[in-house]
JSON list of C-alpha atoms in Angstrom, two decimals:
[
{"chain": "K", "resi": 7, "resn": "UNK", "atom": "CA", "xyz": [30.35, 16.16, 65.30]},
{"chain": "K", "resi": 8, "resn": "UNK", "atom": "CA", "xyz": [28.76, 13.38, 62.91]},
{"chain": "K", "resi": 9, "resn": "UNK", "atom": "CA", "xyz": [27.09, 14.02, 59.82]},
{"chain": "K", "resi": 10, "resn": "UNK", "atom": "CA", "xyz": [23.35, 13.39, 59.10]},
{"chain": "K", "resi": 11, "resn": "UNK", "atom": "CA", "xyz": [24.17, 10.73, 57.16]},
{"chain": "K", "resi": 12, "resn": "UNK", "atom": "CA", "xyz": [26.46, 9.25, 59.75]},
{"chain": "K", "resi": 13, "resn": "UNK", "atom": "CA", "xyz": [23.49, 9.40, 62.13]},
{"chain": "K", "resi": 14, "resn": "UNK", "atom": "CA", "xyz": [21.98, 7.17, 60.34]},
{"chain": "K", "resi": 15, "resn": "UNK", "atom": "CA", "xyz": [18.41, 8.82, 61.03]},
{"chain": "K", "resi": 16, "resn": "UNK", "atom": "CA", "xyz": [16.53, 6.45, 58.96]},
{"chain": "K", "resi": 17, "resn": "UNK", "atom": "CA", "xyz": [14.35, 3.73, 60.23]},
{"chain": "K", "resi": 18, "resn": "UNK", "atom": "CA", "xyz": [15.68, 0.68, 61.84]},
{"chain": "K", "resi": 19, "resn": "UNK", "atom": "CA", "xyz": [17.00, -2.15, 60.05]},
{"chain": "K", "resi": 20, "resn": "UNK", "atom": "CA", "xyz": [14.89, -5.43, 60.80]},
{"chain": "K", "resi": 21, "resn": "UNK", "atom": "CA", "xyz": [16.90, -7.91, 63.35]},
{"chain": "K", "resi": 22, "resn": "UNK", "atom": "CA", "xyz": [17.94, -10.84, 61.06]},
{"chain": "K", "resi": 23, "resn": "UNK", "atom": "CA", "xyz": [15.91, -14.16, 62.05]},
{"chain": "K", "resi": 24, "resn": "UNK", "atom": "CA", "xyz": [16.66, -18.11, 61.13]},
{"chain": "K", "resi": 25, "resn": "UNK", "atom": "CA", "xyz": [13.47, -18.13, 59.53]},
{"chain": "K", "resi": 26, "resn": "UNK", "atom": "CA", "xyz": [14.99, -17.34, 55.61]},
{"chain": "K", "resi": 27, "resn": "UNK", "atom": "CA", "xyz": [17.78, -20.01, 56.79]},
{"chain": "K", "resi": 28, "resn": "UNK", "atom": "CA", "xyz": [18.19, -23.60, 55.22]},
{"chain": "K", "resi": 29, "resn": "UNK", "atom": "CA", "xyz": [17.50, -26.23, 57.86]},
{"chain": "K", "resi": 30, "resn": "UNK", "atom": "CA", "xyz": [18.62, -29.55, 57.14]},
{"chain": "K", "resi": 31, "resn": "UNK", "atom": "CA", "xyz": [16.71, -30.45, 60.51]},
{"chain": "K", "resi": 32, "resn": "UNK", "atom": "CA", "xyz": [13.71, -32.01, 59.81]},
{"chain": "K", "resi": 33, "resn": "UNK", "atom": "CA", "xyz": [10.43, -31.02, 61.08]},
{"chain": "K", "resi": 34, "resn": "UNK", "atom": "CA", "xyz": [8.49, -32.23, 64.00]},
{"chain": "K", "resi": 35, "resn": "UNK", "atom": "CA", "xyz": [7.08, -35.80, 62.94]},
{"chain": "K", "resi": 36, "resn": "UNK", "atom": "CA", "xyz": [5.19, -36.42, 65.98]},
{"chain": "K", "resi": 37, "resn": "UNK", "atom": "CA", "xyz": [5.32, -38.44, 68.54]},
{"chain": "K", "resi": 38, "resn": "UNK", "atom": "CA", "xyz": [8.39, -40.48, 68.79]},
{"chain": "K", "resi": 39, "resn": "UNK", "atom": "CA", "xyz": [8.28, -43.92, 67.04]},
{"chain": "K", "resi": 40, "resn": "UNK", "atom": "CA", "xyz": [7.71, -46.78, 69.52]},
{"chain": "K", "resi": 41, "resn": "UNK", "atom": "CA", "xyz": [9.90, -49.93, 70.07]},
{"chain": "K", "resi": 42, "resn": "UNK", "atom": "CA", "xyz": [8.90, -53.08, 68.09]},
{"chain": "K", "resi": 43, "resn": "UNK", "atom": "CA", "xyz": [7.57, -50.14, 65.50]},
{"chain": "K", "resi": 44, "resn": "UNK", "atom": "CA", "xyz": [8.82, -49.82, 62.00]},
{"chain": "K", "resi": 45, "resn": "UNK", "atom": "CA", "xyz": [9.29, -46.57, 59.92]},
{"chain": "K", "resi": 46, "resn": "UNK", "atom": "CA", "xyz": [6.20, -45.84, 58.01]},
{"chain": "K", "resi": 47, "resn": "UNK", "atom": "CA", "xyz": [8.76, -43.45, 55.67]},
{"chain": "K", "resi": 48, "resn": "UNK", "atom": "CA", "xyz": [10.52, -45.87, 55.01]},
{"chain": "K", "resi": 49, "resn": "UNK", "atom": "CA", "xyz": [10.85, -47.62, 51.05]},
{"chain": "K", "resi": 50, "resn": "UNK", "atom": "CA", "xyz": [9.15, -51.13, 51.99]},
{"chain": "K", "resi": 51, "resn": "UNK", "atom": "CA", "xyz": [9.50, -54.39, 49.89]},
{"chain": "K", "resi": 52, "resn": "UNK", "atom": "CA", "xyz": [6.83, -56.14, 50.14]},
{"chain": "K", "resi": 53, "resn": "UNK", "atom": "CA", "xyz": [8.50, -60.20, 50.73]},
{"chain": "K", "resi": 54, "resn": "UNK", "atom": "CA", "xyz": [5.05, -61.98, 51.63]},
{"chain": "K", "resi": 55, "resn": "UNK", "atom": "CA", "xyz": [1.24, -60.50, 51.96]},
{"chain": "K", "resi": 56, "resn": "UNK", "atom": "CA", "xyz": [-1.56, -63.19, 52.80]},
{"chain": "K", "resi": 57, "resn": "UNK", "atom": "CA", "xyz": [-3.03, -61.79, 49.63]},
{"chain": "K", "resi": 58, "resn": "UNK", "atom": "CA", "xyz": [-1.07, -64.16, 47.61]},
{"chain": "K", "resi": 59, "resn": "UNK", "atom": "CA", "xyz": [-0.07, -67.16, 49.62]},
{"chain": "K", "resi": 60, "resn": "UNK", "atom": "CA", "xyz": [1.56, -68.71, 46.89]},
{"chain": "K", "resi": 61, "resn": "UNK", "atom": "CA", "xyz": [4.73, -68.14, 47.52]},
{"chain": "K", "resi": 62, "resn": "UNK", "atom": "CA", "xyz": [4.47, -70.15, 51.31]},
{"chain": "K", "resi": 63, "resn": "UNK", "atom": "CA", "xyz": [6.19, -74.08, 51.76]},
{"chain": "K", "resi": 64, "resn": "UNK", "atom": "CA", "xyz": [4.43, -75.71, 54.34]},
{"chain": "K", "resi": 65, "resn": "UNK", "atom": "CA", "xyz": [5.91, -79.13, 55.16]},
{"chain": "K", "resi": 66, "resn": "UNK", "atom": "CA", "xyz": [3.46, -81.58, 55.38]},
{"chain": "K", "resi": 67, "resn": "UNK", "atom": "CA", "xyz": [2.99, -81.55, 59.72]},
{"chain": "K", "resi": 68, "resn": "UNK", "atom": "CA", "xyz": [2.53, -78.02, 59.69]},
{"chain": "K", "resi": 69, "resn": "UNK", "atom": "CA", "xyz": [-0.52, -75.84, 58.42]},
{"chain": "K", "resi": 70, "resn": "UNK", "atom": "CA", "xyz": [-1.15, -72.21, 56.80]},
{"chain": "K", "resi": 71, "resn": "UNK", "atom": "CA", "xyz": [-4.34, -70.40, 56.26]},
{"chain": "K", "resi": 72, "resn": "UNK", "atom": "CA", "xyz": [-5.42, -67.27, 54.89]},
{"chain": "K", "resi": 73, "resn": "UNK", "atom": "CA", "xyz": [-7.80, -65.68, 57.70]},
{"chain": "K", "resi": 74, "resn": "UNK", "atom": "CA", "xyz": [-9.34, -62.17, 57.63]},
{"chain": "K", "resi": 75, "resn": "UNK", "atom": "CA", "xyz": [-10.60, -60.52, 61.18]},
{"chain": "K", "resi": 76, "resn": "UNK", "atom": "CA", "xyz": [-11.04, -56.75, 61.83]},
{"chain": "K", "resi": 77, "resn": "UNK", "atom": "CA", "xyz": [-7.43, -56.42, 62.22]},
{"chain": "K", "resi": 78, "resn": "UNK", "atom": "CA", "xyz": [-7.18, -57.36, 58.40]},
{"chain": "K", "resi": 79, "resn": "UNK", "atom": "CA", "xyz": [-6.09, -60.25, 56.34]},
{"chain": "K", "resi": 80, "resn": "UNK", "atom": "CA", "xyz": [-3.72, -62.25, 57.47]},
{"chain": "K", "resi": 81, "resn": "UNK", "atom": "CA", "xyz": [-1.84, -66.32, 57.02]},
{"chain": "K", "resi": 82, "resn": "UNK", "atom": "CA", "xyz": [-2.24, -68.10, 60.48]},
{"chain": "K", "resi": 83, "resn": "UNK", "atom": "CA", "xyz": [0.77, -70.17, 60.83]},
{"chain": "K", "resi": 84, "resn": "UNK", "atom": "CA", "xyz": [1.28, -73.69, 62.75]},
{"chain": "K", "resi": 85, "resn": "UNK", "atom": "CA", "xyz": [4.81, -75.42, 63.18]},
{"chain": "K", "resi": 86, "resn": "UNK", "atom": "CA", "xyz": [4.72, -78.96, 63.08]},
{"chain": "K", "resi": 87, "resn": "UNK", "atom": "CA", "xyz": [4.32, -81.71, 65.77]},
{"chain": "K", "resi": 88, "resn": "UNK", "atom": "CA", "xyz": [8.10, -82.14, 64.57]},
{"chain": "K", "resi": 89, "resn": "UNK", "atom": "CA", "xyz": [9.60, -78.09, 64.99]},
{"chain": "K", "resi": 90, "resn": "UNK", "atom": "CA", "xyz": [9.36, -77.81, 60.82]},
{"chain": "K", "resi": 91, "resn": "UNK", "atom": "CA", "xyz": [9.00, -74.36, 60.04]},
{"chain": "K", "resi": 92, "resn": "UNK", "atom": "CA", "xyz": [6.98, -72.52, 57.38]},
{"chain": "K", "resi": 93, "resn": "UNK", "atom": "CA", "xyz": [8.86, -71.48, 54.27]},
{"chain": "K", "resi": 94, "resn": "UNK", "atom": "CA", "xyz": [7.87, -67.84, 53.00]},
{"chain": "K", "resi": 95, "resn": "UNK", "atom": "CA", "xyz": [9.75, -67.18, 49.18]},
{"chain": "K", "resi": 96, "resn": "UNK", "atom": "CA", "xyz": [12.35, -64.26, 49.34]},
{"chain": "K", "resi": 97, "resn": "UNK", "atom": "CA", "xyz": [12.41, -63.37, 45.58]},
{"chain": "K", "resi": 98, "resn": "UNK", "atom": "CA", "xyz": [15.68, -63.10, 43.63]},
{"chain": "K", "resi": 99, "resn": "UNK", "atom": "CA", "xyz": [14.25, -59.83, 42.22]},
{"chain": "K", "resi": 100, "resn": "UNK", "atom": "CA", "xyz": [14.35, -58.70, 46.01]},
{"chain": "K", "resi": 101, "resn": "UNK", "atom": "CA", "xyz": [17.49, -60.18, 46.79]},
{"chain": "K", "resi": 102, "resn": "UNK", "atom": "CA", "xyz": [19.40, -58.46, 43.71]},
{"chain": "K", "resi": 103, "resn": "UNK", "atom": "CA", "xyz": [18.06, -55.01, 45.11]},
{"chain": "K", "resi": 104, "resn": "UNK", "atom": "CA", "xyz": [19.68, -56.15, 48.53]},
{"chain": "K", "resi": 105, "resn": "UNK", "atom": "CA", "xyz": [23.09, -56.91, 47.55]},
{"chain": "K", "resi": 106, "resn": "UNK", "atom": "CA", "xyz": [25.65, -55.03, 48.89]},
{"chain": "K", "resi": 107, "resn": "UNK", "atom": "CA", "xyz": [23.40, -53.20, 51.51]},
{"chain": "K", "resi": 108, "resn": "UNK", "atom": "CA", "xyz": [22.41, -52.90, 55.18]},
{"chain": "K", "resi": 109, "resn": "UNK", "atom": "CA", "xyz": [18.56, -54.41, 54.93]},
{"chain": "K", "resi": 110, "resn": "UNK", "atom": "CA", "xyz": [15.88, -54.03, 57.52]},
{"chain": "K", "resi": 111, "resn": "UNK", "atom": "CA", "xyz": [13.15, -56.89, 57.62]},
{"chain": "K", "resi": 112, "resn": "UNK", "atom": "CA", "xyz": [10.08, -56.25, 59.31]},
{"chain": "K", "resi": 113, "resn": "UNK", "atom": "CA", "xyz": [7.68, -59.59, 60.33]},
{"chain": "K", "resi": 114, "resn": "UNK", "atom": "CA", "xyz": [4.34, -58.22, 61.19]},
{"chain": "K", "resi": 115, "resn": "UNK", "atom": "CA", "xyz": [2.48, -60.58, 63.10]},
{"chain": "K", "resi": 116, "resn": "UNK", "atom": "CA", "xyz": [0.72, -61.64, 66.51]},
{"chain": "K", "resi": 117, "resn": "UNK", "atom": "CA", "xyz": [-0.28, -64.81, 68.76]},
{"chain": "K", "resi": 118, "resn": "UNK", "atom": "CA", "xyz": [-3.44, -66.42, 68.72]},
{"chain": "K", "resi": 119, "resn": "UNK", "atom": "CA", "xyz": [-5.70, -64.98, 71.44]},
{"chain": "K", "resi": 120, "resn": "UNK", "atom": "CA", "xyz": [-4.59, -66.20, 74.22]},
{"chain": "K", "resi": 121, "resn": "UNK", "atom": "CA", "xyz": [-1.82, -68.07, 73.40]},
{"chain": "K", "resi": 122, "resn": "UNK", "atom": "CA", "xyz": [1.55, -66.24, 73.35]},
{"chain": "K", "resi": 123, "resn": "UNK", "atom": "CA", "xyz": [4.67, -68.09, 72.22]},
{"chain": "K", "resi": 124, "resn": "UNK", "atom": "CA", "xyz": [7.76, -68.26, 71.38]},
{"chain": "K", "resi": 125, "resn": "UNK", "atom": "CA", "xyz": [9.20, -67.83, 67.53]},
{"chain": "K", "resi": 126, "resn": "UNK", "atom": "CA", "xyz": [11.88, -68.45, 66.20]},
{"chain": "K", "resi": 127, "resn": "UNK", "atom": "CA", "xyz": [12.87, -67.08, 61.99]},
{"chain": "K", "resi": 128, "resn": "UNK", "atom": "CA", "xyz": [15.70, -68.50, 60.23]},
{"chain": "K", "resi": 129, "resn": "UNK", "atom": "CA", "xyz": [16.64, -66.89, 56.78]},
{"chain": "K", "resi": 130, "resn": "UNK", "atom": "CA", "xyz": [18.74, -68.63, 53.90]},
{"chain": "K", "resi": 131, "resn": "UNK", "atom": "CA", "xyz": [19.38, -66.23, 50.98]},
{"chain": "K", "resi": 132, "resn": "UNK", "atom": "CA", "xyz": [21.40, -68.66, 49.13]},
{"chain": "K", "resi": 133, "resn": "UNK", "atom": "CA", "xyz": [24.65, -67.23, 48.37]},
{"chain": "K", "resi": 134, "resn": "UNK", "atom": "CA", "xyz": [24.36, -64.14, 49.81]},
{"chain": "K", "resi": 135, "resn": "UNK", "atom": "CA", "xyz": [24.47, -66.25, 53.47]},
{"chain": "K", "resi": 136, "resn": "UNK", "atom": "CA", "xyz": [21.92, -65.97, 56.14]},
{"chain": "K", "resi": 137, "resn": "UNK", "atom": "CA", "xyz": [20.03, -64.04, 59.13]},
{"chain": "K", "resi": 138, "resn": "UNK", "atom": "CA", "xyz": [20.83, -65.61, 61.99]},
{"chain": "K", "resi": 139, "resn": "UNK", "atom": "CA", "xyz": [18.80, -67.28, 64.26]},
{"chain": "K", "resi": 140, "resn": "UNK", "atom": "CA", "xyz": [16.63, -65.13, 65.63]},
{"chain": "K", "resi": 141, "resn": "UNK", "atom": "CA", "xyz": [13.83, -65.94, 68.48]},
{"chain": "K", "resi": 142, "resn": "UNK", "atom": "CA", "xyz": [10.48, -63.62, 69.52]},
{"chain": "K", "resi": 143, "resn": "UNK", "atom": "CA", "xyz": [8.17, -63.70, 72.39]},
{"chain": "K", "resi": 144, "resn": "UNK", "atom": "CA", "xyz": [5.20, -62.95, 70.45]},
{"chain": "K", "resi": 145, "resn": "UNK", "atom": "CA", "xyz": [1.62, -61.96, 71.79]},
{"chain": "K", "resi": 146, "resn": "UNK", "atom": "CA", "xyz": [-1.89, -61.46, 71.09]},
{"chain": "K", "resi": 147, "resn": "UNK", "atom": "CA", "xyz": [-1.01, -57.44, 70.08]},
{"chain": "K", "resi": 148, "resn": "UNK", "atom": "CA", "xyz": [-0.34, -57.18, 65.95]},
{"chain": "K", "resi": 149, "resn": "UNK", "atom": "CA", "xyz": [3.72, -56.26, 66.62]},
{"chain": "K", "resi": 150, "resn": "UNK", "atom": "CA", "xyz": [6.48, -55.64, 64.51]},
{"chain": "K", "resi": 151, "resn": "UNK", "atom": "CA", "xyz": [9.25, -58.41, 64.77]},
{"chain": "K", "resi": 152, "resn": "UNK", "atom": "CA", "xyz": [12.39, -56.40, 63.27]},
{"chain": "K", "resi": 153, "resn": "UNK", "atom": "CA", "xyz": [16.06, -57.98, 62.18]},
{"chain": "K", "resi": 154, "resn": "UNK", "atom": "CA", "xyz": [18.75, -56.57, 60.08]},
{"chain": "K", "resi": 155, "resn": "UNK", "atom": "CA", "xyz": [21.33, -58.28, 57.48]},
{"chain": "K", "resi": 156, "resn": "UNK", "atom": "CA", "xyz": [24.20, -56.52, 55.86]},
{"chain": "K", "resi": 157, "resn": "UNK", "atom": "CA", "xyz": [24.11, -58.15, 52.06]},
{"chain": "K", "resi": 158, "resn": "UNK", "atom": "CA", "xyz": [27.58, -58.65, 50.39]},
{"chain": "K", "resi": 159, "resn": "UNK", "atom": "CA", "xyz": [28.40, -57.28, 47.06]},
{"chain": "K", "resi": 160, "resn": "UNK", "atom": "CA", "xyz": [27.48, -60.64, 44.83]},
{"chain": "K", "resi": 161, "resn": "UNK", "atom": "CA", "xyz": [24.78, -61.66, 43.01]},
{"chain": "K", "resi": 162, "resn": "UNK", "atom": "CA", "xyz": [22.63, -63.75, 44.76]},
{"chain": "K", "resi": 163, "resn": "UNK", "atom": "CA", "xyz": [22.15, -66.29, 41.88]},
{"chain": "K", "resi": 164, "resn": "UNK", "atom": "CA", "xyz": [18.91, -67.88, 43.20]},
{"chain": "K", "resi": 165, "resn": "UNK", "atom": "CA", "xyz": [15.57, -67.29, 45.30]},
{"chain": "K", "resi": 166, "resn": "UNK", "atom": "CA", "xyz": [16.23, -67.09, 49.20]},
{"chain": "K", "resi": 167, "resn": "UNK", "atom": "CA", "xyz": [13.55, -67.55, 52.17]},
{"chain": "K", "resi": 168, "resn": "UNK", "atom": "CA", "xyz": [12.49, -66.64, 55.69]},
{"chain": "K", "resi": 169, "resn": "UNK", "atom": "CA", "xyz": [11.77, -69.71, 57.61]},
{"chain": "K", "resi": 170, "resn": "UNK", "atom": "CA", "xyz": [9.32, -69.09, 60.49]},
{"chain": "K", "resi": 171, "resn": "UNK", "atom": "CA", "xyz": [8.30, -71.31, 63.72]},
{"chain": "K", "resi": 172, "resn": "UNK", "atom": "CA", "xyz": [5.50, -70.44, 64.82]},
{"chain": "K", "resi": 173, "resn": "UNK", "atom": "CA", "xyz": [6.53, -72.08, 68.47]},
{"chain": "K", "resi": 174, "resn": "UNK", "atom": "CA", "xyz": [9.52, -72.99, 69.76]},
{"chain": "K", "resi": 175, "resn": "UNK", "atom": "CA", "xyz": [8.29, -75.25, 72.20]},
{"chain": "K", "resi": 176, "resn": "UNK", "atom": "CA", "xyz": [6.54, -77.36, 69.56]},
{"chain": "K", "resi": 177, "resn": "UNK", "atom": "CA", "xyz": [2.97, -77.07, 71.78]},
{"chain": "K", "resi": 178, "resn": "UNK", "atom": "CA", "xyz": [1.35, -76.32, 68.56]},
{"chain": "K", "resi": 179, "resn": "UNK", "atom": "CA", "xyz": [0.76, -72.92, 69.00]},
{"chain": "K", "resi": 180, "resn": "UNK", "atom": "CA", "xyz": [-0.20, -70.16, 65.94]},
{"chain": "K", "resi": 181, "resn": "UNK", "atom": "CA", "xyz": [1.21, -67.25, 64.51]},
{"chain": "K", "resi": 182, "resn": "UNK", "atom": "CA", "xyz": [-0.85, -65.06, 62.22]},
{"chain": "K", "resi": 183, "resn": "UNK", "atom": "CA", "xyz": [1.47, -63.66, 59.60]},
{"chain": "K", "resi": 184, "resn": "UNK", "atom": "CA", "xyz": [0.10, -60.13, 58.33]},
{"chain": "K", "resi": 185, "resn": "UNK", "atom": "CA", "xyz": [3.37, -59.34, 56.07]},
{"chain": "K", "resi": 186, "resn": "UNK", "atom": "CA", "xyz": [6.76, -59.55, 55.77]},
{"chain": "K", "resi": 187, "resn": "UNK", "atom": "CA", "xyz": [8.65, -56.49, 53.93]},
{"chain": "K", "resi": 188, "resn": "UNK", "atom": "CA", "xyz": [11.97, -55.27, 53.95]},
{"chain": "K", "resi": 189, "resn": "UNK", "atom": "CA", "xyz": [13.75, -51.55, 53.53]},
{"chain": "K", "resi": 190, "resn": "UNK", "atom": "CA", "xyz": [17.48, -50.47, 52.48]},
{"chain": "K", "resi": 191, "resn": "UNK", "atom": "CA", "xyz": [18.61, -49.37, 56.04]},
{"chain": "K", "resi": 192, "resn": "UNK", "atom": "CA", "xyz": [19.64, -45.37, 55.78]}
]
């Protein structure tokens, strides 16, 4: 025979749940994010905003010019007769936050209406090397235009820039440029 107190007559204990747990999971965010789409959580540097065009080389064949539209405020962008490209500043201030890490760069930007093309962006960060070539099909839809770079542990020493043509098969076609901003890749 058991005991009262090995009956254990008392009310039940509650059934332990995950709900008091520590999840490093996080929660639901949504919808999933969509390709050619950035990471809105992520830390952006802002590299270039039509807001201050100053920091933009445009050799003398090619043109720039800040526009504004409902999609916002933006530089339209024309490559040269001869394939020069348009110069935006990378600042060394950036750069020195860069070295040593995986970067993200983010080119937001869209075609003329109308007129899709072809672009290509070249980077040179001095001595900290380069991007790549890399080459878009860009149309009329404000897209994100994403590339990568993995920054080696040295001080760049100097400015850098992102060199962008706005159409690869020098017809003359546009680009509107709405930014260009870059995150430390997690």
């Amino acid at each position: 025979f058991k005991t009262a107190a090995e009956l254990d007559t008392g009310p039940p204990e509650p059934t332990p749940t995950l709900d008091s747990e520590d999840s490093s999971q996080p929660g639901d965010t949504g919808s999933p994010q969509k390709p050619g789409e950035a990471d809105q959580s992520k830390n952006w540097i802002n590299v270039f905003s039509p807001a201050d065009p100053t920091h933009v080389s445009t050799p003398s064949d090619a043109g720039a010019d800040v526009m504004k539209d409902d999609t916002g405020q933006f530089l339209r962008i024309r490559s040269g007769a001869s394939g020069s490209a348009i110069a935006f500043d990378v600042g060394q201030g950036v750069l020195e936050k860069l070295v040593g890490k995986h970067a993200m760069f983010d080119v937001v930007a869209r075609s003329e209406e109308g007129k899709e093309t072809q672009i290509s962006v070249d980077c040179n960060f001095g001595d900290l090397g380069d991007c790549g070539r890399k080459r878009y099909a860009v149309g009329h839809e404000r897209n994100e235009y994403l590339f990568d770079v993995q920054f080696p542990d040295k001080h760049p020493g100097a400015a850098g820039t992102i060199a962008v043509n706005s159409d690869i098969d020098q017809k003359g076609k546009s680009v509107d440029i709405y930014e260009i901003r870059v995150s430390i890749a997690q």
